[in-house]
Coordinates of N, CA, C and O in Angstrom, one line a residue:
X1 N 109.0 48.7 16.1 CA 108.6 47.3 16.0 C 107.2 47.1 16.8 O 107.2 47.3 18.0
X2 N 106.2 46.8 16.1 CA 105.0 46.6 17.2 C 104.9 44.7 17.4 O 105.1 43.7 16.6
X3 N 104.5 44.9 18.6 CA 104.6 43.6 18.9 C 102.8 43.6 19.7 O 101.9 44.4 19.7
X4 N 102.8 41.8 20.5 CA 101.1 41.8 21.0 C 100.9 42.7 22.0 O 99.7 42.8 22.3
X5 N 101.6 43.5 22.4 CA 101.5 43.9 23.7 C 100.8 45.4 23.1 O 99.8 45.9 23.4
X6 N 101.7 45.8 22.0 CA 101.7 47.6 21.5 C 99.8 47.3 21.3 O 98.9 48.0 21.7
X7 N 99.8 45.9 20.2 CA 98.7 45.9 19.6 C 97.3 46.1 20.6 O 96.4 46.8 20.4
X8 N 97.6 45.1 21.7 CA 96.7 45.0 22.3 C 96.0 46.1 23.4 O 94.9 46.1 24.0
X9 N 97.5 47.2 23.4 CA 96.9 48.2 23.9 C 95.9 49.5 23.2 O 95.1 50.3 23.7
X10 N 96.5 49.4 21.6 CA 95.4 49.9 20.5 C 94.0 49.3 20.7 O 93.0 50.0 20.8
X11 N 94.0 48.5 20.6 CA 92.7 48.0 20.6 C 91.5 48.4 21.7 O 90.3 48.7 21.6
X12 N 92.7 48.0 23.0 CA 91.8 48.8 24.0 C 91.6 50.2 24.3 O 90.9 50.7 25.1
X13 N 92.7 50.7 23.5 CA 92.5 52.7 24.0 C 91.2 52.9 22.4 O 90.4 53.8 22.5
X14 N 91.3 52.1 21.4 CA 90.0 52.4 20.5 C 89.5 52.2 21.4 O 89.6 53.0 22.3
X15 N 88.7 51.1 21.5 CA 87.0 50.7 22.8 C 86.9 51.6 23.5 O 86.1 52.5 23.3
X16 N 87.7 51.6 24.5 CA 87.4 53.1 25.5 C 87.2 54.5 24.8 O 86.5 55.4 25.1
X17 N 87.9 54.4 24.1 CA 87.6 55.7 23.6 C 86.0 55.9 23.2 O 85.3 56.9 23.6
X18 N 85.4 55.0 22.4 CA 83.9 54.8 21.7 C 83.2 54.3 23.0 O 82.0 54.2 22.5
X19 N 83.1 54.0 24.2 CA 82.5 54.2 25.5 C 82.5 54.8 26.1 O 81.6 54.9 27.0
X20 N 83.6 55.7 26.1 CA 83.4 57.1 27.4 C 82.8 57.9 27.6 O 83.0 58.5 28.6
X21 N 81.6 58.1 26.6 CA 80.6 58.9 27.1 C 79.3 58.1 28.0 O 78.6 58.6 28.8
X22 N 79.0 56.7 27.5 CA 78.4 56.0 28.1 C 78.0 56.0 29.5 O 78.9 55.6 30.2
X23 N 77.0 56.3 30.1 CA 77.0 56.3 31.3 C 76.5 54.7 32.2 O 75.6 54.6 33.0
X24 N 77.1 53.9 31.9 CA 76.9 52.7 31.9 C 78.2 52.2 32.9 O 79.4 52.6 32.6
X25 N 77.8 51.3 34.0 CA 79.3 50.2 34.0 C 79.3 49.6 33.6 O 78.4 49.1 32.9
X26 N 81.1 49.3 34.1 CA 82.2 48.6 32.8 C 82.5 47.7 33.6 O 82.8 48.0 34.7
X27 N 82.6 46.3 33.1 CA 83.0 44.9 33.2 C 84.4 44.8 32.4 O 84.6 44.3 31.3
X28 N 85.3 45.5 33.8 CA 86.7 45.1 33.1 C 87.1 43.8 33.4 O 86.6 43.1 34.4
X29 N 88.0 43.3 32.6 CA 88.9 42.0 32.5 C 90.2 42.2 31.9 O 90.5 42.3 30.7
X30 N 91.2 42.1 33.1 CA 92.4 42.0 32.8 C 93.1 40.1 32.8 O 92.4 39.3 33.4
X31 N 94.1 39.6 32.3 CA 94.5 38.1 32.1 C 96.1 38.6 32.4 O 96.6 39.6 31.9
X32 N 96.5 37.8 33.3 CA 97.9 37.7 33.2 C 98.1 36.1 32.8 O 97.2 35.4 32.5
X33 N 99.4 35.6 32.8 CA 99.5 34.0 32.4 C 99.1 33.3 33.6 O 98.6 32.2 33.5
X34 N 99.3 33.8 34.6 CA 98.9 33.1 36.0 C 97.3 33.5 36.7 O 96.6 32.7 37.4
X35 N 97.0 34.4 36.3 CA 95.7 35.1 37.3 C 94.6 35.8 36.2 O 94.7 36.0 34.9
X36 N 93.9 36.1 36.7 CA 92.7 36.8 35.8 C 91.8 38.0 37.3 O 91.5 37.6 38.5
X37 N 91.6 39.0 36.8 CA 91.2 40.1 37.4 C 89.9 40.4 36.7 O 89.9 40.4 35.4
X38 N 88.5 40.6 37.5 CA 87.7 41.4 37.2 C 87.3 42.9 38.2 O 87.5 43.0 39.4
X39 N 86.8 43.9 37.3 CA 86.2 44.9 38.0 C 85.0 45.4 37.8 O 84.9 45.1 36.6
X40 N 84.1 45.8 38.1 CA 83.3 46.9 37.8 C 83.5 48.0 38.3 O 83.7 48.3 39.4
X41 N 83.4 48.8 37.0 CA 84.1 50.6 37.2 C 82.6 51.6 36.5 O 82.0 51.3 35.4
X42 N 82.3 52.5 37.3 CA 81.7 53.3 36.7 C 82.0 54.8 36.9 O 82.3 55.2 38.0
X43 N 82.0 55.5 35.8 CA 82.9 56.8 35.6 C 82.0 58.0 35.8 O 81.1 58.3 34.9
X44 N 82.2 58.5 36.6 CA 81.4 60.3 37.6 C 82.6 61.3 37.4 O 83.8 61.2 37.7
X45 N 81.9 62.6 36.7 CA 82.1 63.5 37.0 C 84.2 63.4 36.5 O 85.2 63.8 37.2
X46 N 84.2 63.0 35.4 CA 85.5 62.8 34.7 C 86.1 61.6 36.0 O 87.3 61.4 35.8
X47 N 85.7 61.1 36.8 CA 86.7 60.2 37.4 C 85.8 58.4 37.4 O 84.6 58.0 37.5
X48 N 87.1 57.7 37.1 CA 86.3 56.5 37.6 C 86.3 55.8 38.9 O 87.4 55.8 39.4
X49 N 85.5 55.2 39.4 CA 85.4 54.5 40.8 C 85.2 53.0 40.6 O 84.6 52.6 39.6
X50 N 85.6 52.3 41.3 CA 85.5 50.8 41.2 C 84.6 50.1 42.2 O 84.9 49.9 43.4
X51 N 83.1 49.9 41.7 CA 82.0 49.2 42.7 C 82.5 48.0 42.8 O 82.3 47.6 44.0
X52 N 83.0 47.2 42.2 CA 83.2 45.8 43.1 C 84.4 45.4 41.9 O 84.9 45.9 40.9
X53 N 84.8 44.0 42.5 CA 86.0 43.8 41.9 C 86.0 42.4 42.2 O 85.1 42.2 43.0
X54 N 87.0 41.2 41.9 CA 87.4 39.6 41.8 C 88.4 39.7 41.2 O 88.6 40.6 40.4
X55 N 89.3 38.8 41.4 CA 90.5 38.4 40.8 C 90.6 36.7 41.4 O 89.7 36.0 41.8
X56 N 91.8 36.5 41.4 CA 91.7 34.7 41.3 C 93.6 35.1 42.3 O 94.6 34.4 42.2
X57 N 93.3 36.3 43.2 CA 94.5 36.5 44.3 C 93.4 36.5 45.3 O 94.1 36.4 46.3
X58 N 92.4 36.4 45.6 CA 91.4 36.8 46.6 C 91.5 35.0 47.7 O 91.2 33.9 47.2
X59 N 91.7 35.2 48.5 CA 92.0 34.1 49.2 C 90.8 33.4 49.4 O 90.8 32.4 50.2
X60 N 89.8 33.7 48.8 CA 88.7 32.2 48.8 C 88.8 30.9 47.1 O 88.2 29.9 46.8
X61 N 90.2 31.8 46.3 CA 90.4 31.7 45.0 C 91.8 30.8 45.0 O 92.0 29.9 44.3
X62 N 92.8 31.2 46.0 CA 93.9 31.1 46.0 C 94.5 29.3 45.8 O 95.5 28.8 45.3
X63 N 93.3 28.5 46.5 CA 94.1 28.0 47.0 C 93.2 26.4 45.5 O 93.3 25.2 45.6
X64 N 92.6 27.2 44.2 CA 91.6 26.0 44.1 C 93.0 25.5 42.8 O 94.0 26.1 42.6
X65 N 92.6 24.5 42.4 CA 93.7 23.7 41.6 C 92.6 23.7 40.3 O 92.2 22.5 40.1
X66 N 92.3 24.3 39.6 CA 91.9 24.3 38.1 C 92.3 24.4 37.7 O 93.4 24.8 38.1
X67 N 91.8 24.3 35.8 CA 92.7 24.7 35.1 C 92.0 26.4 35.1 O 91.3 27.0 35.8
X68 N 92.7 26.8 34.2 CA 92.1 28.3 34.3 C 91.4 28.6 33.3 O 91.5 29.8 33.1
X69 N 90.6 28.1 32.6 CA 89.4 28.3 31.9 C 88.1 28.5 33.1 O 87.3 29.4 33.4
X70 N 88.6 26.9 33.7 CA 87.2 26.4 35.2 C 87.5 27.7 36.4 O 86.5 28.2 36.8
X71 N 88.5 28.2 36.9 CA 88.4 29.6 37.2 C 88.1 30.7 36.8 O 87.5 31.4 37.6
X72 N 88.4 31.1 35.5 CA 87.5 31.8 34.8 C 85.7 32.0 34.7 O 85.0 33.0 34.6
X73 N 85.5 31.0 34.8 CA 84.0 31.0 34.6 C 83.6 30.9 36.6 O 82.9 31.7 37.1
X74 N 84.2 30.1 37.2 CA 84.1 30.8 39.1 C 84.5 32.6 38.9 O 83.7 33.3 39.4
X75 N 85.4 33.0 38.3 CA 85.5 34.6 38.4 C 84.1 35.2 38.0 O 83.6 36.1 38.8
X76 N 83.4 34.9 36.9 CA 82.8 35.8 36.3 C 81.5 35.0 37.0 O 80.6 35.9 36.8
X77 N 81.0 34.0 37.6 CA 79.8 33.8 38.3 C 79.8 34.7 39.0 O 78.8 35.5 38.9
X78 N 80.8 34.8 39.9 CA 81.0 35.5 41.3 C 80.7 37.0 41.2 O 80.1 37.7 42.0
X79 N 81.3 37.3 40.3 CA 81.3 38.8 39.8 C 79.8 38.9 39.4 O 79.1 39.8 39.9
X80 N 79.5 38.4 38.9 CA 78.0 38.3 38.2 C 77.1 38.6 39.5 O 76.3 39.5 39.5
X81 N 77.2 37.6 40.6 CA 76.5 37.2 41.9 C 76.3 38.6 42.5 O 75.2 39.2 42.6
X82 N 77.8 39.1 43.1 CA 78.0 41.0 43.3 C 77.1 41.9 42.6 O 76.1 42.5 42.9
X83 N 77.7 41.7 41.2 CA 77.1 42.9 40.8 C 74.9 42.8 41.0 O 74.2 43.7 40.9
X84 N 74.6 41.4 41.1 CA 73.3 41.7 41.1 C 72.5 41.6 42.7 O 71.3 41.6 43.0
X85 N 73.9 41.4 43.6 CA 73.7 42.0 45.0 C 73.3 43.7 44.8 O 72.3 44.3 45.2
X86 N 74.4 44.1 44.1 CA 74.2 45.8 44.7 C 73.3 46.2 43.3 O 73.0 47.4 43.3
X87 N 72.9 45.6 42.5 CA 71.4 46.1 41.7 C 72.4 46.7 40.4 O 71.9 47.7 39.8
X88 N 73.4 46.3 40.1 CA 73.6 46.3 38.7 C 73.9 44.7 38.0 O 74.6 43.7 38.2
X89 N 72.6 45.3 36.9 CA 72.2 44.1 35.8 C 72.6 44.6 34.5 O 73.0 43.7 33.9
X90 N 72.8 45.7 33.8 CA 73.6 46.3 32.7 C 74.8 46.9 32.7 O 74.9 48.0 33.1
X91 N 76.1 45.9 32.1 CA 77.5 46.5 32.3 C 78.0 46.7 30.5 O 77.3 46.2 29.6
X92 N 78.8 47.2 30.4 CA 79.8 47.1 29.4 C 80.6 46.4 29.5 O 81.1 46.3 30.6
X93 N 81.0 45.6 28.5 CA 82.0 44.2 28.9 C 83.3 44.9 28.1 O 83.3 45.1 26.9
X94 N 84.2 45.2 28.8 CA 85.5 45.8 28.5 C 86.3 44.6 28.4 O 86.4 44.0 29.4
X95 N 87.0 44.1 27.2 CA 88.1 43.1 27.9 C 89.2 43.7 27.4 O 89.9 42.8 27.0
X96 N 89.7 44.9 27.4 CA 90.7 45.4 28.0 C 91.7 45.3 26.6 O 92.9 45.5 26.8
X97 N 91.2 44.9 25.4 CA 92.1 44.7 24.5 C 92.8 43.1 23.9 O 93.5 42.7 23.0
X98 N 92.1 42.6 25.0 CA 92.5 41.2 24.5 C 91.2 40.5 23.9 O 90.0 40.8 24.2
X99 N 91.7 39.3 22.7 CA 91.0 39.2 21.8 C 89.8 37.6 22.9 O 89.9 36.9 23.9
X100 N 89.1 37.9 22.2 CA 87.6 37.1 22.9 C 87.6 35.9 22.6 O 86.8 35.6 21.7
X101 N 88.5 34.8 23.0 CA 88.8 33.8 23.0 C 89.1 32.5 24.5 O 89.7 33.3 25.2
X102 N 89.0 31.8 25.0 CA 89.7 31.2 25.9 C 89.1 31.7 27.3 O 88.0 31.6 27.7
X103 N 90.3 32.3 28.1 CA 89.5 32.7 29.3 C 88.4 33.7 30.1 O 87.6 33.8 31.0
X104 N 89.0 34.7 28.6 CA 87.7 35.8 28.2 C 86.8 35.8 28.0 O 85.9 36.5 28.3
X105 N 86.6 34.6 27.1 CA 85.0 34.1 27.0 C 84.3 33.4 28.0 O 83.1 33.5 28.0
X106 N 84.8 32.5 28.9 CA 84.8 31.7 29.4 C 84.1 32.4 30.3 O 82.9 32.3 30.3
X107 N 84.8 33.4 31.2 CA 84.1 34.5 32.4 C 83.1 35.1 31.5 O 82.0 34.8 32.1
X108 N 82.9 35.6 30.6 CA 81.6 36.6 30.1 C 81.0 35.7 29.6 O 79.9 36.2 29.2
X109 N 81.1 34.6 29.4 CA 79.5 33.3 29.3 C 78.9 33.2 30.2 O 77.6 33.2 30.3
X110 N 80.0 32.9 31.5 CA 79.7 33.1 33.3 C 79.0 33.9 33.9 O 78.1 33.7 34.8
X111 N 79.3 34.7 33.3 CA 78.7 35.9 34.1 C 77.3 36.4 33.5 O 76.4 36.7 34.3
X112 N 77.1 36.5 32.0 CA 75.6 36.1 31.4 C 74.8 35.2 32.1 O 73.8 35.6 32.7
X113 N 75.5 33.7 31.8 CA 74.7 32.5 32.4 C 74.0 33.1 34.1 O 72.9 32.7 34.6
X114 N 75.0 34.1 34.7 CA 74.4 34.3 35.9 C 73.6 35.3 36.1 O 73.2 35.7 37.2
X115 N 73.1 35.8 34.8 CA 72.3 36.9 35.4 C 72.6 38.5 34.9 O 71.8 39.4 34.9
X116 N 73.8 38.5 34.6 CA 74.3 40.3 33.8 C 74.0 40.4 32.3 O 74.3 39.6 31.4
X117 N 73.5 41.5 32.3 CA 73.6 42.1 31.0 C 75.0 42.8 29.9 O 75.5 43.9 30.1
X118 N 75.3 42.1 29.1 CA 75.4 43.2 28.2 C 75.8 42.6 26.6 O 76.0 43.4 25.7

């Protein structure tokens, strides 16, 4: 029986698969119903390492009362902000298998609007 979960993980083992050679970071985005996670990962020498990261558990996040679209787009400013502290302006926008809609768009408009490439 495939259900959203099976599908969504096809989706994202295609993408990765057609970026792994890329020597580029990756602007992950994971969604749970409650929280939203971002990372930046860039992959050395067959391993990947995580330069910076946000999620909406991070205790300057915790406590705001939006809806989660208006946190979404605080995730991906913020992330945006970081990554052009440490001098990355070109990422791959991974969203991890979920379709580009709602809160996913929301942070990767954010994070454009602020300044990242991709």
């Amino acid at each position: 029986m495939i259900n959203k979960k099976i599908l969504r993980l096809r989706r994202c083992k295609k993408f990765r698969s057609n970026i792994k050679n890329i020597n580029k970071y990756r602007l992950v985005v994971y969604k749970t119903s409650k929280h939203i996670y971002s990372q930046v990962i860039y992959f050395k020498n067959n391993k990947s390492f995580v330069a910076l990261s946000c999620s909406t558990l991070q205790k300057s996040f915790r406590n705001l009362k939006f809806d989660n679209i208006k946190i979404s787009k605080i995730i991906g400013k913020n992330i945006a902000l970081k990554c052009l502290k440490k001098n990355i302006f070109n990422v791959v926008f991974d969203k991890s298998g979920f379709k580009y809609h709602g809160r996913i768009k929301a942070l990767a408009n954010s994070a454009r609007k602020y300044g990242l490439l991709f």
